[in-house]
Short mmCIF file of C-alpha atoms and ligand atoms in Angstrom, two decimals:
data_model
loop_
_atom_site.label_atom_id
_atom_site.label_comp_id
_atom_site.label_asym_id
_atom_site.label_seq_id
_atom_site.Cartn_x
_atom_site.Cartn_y
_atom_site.Cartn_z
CA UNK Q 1 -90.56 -69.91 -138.74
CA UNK Q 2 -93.46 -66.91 -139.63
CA UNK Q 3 -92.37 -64.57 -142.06
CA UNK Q 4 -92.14 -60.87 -140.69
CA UNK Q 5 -94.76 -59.40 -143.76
CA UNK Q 6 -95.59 -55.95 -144.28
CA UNK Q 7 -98.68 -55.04 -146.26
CA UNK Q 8 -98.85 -51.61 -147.87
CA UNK Q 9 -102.38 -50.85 -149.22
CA UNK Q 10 -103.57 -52.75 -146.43
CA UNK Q 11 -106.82 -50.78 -146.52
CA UNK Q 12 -108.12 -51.23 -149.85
CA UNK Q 13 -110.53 -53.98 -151.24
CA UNK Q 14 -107.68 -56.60 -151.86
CA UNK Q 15 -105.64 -55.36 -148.84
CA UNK Q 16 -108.00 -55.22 -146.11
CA UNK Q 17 -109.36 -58.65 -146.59
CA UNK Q 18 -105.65 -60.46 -147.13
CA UNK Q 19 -103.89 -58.92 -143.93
CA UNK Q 20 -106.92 -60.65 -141.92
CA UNK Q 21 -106.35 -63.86 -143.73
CA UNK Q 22 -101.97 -63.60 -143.35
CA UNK Q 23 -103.00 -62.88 -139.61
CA UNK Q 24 -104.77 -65.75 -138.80
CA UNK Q 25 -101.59 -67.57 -140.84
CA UNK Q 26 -98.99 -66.16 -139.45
CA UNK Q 27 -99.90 -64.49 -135.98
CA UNK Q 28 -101.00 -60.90 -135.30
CA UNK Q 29 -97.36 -59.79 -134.22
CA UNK Q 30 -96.13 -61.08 -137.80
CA UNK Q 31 -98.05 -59.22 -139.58
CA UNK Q 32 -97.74 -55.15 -140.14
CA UNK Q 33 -100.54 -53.38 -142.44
CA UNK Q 34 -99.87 -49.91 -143.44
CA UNK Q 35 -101.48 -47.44 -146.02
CA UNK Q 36 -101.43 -43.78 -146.61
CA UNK Q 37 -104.60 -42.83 -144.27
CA UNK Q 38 -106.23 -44.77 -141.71
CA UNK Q 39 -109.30 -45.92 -144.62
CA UNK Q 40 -110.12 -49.41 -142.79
CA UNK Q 41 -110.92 -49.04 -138.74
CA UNK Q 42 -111.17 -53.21 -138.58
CA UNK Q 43 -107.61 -53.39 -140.15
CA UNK Q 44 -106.34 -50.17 -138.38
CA UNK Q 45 -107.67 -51.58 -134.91
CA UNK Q 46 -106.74 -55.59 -135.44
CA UNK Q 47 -103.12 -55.28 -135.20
CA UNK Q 48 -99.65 -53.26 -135.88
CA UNK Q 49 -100.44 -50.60 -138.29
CA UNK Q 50 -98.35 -48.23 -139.77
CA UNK Q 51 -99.32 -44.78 -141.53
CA UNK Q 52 -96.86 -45.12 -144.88
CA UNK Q 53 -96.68 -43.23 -148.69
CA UNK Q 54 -95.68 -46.45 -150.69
CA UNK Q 55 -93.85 -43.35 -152.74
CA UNK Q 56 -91.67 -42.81 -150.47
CA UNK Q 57 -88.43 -44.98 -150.23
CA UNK Q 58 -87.26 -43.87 -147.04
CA UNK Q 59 -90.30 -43.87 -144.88
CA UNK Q 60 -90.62 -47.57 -146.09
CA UNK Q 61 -87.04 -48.81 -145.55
CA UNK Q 62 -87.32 -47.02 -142.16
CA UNK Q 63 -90.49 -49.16 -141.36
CA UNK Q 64 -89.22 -52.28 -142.70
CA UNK Q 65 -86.06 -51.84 -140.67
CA UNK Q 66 -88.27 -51.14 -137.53
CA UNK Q 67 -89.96 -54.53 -137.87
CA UNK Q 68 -87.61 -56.74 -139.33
CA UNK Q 69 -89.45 -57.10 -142.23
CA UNK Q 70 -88.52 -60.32 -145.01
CA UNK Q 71 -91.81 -60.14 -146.96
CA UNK Q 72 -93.97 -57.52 -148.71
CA UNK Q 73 -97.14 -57.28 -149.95
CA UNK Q 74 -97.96 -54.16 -152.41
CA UNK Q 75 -101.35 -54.10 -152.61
CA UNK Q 76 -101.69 -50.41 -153.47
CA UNK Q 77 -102.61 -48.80 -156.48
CA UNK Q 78 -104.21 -46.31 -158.70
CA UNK Q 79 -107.03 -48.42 -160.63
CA UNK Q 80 -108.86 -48.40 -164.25
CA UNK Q 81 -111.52 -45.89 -164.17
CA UNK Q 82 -109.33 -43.97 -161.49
CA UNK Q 83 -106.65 -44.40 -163.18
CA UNK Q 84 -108.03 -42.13 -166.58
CA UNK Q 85 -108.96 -39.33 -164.27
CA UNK Q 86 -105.29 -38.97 -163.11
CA UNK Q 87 -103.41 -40.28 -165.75
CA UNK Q 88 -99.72 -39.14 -164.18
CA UNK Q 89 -100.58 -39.80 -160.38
CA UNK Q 90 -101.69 -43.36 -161.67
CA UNK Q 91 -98.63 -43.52 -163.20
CA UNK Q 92 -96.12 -42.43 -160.59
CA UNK Q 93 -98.34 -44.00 -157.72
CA UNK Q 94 -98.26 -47.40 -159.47
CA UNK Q 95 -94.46 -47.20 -160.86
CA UNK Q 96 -92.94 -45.67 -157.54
CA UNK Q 97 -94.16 -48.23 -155.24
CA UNK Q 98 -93.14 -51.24 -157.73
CA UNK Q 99 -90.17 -49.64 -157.37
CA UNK Q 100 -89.21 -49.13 -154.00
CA UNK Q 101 -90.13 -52.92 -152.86
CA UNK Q 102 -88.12 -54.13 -156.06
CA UNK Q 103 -85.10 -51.90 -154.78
CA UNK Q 104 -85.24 -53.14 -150.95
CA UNK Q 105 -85.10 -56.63 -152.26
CA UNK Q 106 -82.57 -55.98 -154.50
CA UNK Q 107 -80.23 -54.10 -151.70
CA UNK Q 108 -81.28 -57.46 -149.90
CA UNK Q 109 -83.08 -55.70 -147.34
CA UNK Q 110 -86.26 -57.94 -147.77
CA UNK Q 111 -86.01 -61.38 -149.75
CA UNK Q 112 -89.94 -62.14 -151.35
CA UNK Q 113 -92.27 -59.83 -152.57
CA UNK Q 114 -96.04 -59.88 -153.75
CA UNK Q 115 -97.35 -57.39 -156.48
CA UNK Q 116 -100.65 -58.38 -158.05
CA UNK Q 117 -101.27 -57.33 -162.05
CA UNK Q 118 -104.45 -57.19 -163.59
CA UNK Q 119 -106.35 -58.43 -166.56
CA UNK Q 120 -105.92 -54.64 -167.35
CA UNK Q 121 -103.00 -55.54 -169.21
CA UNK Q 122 -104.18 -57.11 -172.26
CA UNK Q 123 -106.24 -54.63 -174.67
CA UNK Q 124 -108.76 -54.34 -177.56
CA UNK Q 125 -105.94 -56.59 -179.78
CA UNK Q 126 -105.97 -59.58 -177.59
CA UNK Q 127 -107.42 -62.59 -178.34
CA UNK Q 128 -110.71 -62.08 -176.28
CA UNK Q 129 -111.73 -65.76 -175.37
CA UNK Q 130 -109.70 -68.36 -173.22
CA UNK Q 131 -106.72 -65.53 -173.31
CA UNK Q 132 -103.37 -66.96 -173.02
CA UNK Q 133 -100.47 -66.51 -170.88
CA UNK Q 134 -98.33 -65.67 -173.20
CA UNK Q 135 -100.31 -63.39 -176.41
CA UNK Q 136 -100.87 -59.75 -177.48
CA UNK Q 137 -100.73 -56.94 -175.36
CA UNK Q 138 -101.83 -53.13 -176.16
CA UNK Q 139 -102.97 -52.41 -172.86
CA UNK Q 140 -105.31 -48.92 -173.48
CA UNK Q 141 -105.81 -47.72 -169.91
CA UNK Q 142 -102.88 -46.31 -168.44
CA UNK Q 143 -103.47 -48.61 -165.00
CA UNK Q 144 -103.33 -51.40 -167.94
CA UNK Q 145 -99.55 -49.82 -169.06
CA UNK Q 146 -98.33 -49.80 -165.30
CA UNK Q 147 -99.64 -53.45 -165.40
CA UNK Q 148 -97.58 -54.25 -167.91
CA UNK Q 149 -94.53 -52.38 -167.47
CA UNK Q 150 -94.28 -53.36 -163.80
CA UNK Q 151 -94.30 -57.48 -164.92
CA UNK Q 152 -91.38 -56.38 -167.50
CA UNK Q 153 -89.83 -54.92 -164.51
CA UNK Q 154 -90.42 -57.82 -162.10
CA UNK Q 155 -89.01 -60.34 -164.91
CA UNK Q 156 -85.66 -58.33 -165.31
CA UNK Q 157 -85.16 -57.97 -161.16
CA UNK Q 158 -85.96 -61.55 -160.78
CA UNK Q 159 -83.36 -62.43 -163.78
CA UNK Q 160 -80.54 -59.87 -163.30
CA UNK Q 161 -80.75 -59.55 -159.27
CA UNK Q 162 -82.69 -62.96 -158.23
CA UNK Q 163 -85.57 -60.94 -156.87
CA UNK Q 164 -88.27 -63.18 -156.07
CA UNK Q 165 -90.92 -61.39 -156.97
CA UNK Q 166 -94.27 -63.31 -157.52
CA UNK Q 167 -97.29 -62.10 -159.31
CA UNK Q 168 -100.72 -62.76 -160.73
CA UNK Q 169 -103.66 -60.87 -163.15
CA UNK Q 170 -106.34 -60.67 -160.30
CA UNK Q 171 -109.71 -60.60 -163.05
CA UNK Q 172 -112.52 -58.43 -161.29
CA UNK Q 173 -112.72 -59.26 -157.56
CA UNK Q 174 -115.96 -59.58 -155.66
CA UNK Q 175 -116.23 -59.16 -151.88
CA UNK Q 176 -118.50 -58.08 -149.45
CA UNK Q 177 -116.30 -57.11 -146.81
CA UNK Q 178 -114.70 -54.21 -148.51
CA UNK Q 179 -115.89 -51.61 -151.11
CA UNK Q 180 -113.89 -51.69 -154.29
CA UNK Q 181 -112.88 -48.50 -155.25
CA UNK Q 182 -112.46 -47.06 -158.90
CA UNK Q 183 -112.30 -50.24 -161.15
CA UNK Q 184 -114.16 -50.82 -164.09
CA UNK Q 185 -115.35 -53.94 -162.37
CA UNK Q 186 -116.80 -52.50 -159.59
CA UNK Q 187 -120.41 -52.93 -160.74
CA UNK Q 188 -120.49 -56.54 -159.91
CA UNK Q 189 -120.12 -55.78 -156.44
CA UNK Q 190 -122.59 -52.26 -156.11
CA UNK Q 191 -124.99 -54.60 -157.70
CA UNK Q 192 -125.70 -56.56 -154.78
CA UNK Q 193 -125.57 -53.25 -152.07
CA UNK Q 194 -128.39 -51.46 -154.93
CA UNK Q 195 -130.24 -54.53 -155.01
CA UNK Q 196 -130.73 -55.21 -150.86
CA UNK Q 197 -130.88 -51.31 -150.33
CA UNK Q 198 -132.73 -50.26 -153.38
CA UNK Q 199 -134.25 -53.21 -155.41
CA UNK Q 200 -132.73 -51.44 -158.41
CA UNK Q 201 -129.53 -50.75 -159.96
CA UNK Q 202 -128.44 -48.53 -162.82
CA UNK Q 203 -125.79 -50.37 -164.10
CA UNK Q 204 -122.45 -48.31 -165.99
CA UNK Q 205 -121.93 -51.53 -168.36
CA UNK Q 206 -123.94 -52.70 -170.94
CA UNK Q 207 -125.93 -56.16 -170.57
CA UNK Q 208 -123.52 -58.34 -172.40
CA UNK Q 209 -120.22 -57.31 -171.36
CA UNK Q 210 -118.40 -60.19 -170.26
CA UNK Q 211 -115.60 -60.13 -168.15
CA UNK Q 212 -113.66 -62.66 -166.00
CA UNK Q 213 -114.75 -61.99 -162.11
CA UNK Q 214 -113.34 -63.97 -159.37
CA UNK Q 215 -114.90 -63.68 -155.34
CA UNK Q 216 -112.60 -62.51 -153.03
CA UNK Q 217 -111.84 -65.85 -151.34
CA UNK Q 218 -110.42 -67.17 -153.80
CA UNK Q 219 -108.22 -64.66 -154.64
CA UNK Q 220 -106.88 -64.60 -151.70
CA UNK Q 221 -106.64 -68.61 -151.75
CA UNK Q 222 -104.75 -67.68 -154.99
CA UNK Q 223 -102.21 -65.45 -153.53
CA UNK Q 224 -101.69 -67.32 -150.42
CA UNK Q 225 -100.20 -70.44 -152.65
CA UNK Q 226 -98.22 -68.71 -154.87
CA UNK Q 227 -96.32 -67.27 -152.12
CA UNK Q 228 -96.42 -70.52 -150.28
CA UNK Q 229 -95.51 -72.26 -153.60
CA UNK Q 230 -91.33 -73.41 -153.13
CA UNK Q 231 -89.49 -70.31 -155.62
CA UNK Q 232 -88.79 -73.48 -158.27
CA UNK Q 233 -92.37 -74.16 -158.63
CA UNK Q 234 -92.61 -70.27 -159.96
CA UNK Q 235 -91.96 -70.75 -163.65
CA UNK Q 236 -93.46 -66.92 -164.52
CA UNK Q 237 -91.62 -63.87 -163.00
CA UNK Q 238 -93.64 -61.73 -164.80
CA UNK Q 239 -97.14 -62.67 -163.92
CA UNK Q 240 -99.84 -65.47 -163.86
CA UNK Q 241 -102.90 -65.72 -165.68
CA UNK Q 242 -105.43 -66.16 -163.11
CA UNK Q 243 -108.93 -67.23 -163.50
CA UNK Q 244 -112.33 -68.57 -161.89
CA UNK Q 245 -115.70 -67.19 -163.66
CA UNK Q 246 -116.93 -65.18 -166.30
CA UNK Q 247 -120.16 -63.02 -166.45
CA UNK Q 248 -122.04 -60.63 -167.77
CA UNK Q 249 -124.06 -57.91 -165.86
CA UNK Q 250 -127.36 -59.51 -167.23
CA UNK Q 251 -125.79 -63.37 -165.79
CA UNK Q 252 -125.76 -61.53 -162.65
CA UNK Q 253 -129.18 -59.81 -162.72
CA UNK Q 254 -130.73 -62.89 -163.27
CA UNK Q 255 -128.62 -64.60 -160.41
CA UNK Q 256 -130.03 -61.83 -157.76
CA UNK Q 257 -133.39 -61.96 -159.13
CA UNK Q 258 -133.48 -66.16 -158.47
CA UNK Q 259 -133.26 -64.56 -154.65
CA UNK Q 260 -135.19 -61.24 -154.93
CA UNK Q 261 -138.01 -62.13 -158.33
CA UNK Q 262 -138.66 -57.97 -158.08
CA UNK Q 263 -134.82 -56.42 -158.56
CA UNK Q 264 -134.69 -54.34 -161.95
CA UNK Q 265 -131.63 -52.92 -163.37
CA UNK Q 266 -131.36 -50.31 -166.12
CA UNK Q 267 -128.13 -50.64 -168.09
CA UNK Q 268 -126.55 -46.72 -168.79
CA UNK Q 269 -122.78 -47.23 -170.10
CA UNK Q 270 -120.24 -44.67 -169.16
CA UNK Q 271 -116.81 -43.90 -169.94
CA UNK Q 272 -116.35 -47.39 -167.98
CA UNK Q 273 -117.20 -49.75 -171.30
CA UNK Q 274 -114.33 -49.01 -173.45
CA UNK Q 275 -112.41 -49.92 -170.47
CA UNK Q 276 -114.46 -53.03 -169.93
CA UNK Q 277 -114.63 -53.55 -173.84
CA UNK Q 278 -110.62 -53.24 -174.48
CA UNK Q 279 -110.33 -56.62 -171.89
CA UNK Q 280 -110.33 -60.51 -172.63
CA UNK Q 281 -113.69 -62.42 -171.85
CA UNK Q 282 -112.46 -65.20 -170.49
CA UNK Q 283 -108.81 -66.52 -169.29
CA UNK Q 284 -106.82 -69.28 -169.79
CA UNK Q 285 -104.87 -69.99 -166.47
CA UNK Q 286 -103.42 -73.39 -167.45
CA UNK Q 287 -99.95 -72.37 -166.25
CA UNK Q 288 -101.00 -71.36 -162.61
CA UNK Q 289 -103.09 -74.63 -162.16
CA UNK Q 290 -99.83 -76.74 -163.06
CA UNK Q 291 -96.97 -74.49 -161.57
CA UNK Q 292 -98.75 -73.88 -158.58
CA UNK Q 293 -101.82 -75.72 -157.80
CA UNK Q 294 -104.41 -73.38 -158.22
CA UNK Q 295 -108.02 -74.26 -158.42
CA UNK Q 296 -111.13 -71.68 -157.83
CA UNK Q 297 -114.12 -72.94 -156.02
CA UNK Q 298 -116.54 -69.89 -156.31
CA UNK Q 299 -118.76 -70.14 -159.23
CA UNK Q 300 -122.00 -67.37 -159.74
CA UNK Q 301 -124.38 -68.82 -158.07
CA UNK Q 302 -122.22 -69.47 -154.95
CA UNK Q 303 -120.93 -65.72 -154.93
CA UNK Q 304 -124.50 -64.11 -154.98
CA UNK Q 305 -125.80 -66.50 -152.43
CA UNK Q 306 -122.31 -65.31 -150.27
CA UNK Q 307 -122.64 -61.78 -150.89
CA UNK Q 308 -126.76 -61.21 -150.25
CA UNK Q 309 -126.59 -63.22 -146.97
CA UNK Q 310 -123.55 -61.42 -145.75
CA UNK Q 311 -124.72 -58.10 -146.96
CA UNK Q 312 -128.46 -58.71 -145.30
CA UNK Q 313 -126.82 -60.27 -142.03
CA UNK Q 314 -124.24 -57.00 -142.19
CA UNK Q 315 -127.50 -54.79 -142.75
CA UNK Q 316 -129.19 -56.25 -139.53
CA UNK Q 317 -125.87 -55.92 -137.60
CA UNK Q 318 -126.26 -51.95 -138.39
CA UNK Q 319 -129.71 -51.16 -138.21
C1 VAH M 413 -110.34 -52.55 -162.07
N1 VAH M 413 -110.85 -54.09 -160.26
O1 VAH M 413 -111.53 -52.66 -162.40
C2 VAH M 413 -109.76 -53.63 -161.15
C3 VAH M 413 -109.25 -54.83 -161.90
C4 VAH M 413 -109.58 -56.41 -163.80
C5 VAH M 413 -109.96 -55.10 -163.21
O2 VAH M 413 -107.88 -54.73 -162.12
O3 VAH M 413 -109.61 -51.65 -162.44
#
């Protein structure tokens, strides 16, 4: 039988782009997106939608109720370079949500929940290549504390209330569907608009700073099968190393220009690279490629072809 899911954050980057994909899954009618404003027309007008402050306990259990609801997605949140501009509403944006879903599964009022982490919670003491699942972590970025605190949190619900509660460290995500919005890693996907719209970019990270990226398909394969995965395949409660790629801005640059031999870039670090610099290079995801199955299938080459054809074919679809 479909699972009655709701999806709160449903218009962001990550959000937008998984309610289409639980849709198709599970059947328009099974599938409720919400957020705080109406940010995403496609998802506002391609289904049930809901206006809802993921703050707000009631208003949630209220639209759970309404629907039935036995699965959540939280897929909102406060991120990195956001996230040091408003310290405290990063804080209780990112904490206050976590909680509420935790608490309606633990009053049994939903049974399975999805809350993605980041990469954001390892920091400038981690071991930087092949990271581990289990290492160091001095998170430095406040979105990198919620990160961590909220897998503490889904460990102990799981343990002392048998929440399940399943989670993974999304690396930077790269879509074309969907502007990111206030990440660190953002640059890897304005690249690609500057270099169609402009033939330039000015890029807020230095040349060689390599992080792990991952294109939006497979993330979404990613979270699809752990929440598919049976709840004794899910040996982590708190959260999954996930990984696919790593690059640097100047891997990239030379990607677009194999397409476009005149794109330039001129490389003008912000407040953004000691965010970028306190995160791993590279990530070992051993455990979520045993436990679960995962496997990426997106490597550089494949995402820039992706995101210039859909970009130019969006372009023409506009002009
Ligand atoms: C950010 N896109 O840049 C997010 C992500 C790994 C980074 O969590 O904040």
């Amino acid at each position: 039988m479909n699972p009655k899911i709701l999806i709160i954050g449903a218009c962001g980057q990550i959000g937008s782009e998984l309610t289409q994909k639980l849709r198709a899954i599970h059947g328009a009618d099974n599938v409720i997106a919400s957020d705080i404003n109406y940010g995403n027309l496609d998802v506002v007008n391609s289904g049930l939608f809901e206006i809802l402050d993921a703050q707000d306990y009631s208003s949630m259990k209220i639209c759970v109720e309404k629907y039935n609801i036995d699965t959540i997605y939280l897929m909102a949140a406060m991120l990195s370079a956001t996230g040091e501009k408003y310290p405290m509403k990063a804080w209780d944006l990112n904490m206050d949500s976590l909680f509420n879903v935790l608490n309606l599964a633990k009053n049994k009022i939903i049974n399975k929940i999805f809350w993605p982490s980041s990469i954001a919670v390892f920091g400038p003491t981690t071991p930087k290549e092949n990271t581990p699942q289990y290492t160091v972590m001095e998170p430095t970025t406040v979105y990198g504390i919620t990160k961590q605190v909220g897998e503490r949190w889904c460990e102990y619900y799981h343990n002392k209330y048998n929440v399940d509660v399943r989670s993974i460290r999304y690396p930077g995500i790269i879509s074309w569907k969907t502007l990111p919005g206030g990440g660190t890693t953002d640059y890897a996907v304005d690249i690609y608009h500057k270099a169609l719209a402009d033939n330039h970019y000015d890029c807020f990270l230095s040349e060689h700073t390599e992080l792990p990226m991952m294109f939006m398909d497979d993330a979404i394969e990613a979270t699809i099968k752990i929440m598919q995965a049976p709840p004794d395949a899910i040996k982590i409660r708190s959260s999954y190393n996930l990984a696919a790629i790593s690059f640097t801005p100047e891997h990239v640059v030379k990607s677009i220009k194999s397409h476009l031999k005149d794109f330039t870039v001129s490389y003008e670090p912000d407040f953004r690279q000691e965010i970028a610099d306190s995160w791993p290079k590279s990530i070992d995801d051993n455990h979520a490629r045993k436990d679960w199955n995962w496997s990426h299938h997106y490597d550089l080459e494949a995402i820039t072809n992706e995101m210039l054809t859909n970009l130019k074919s969006l372009a023409n679809q506009n002009s």
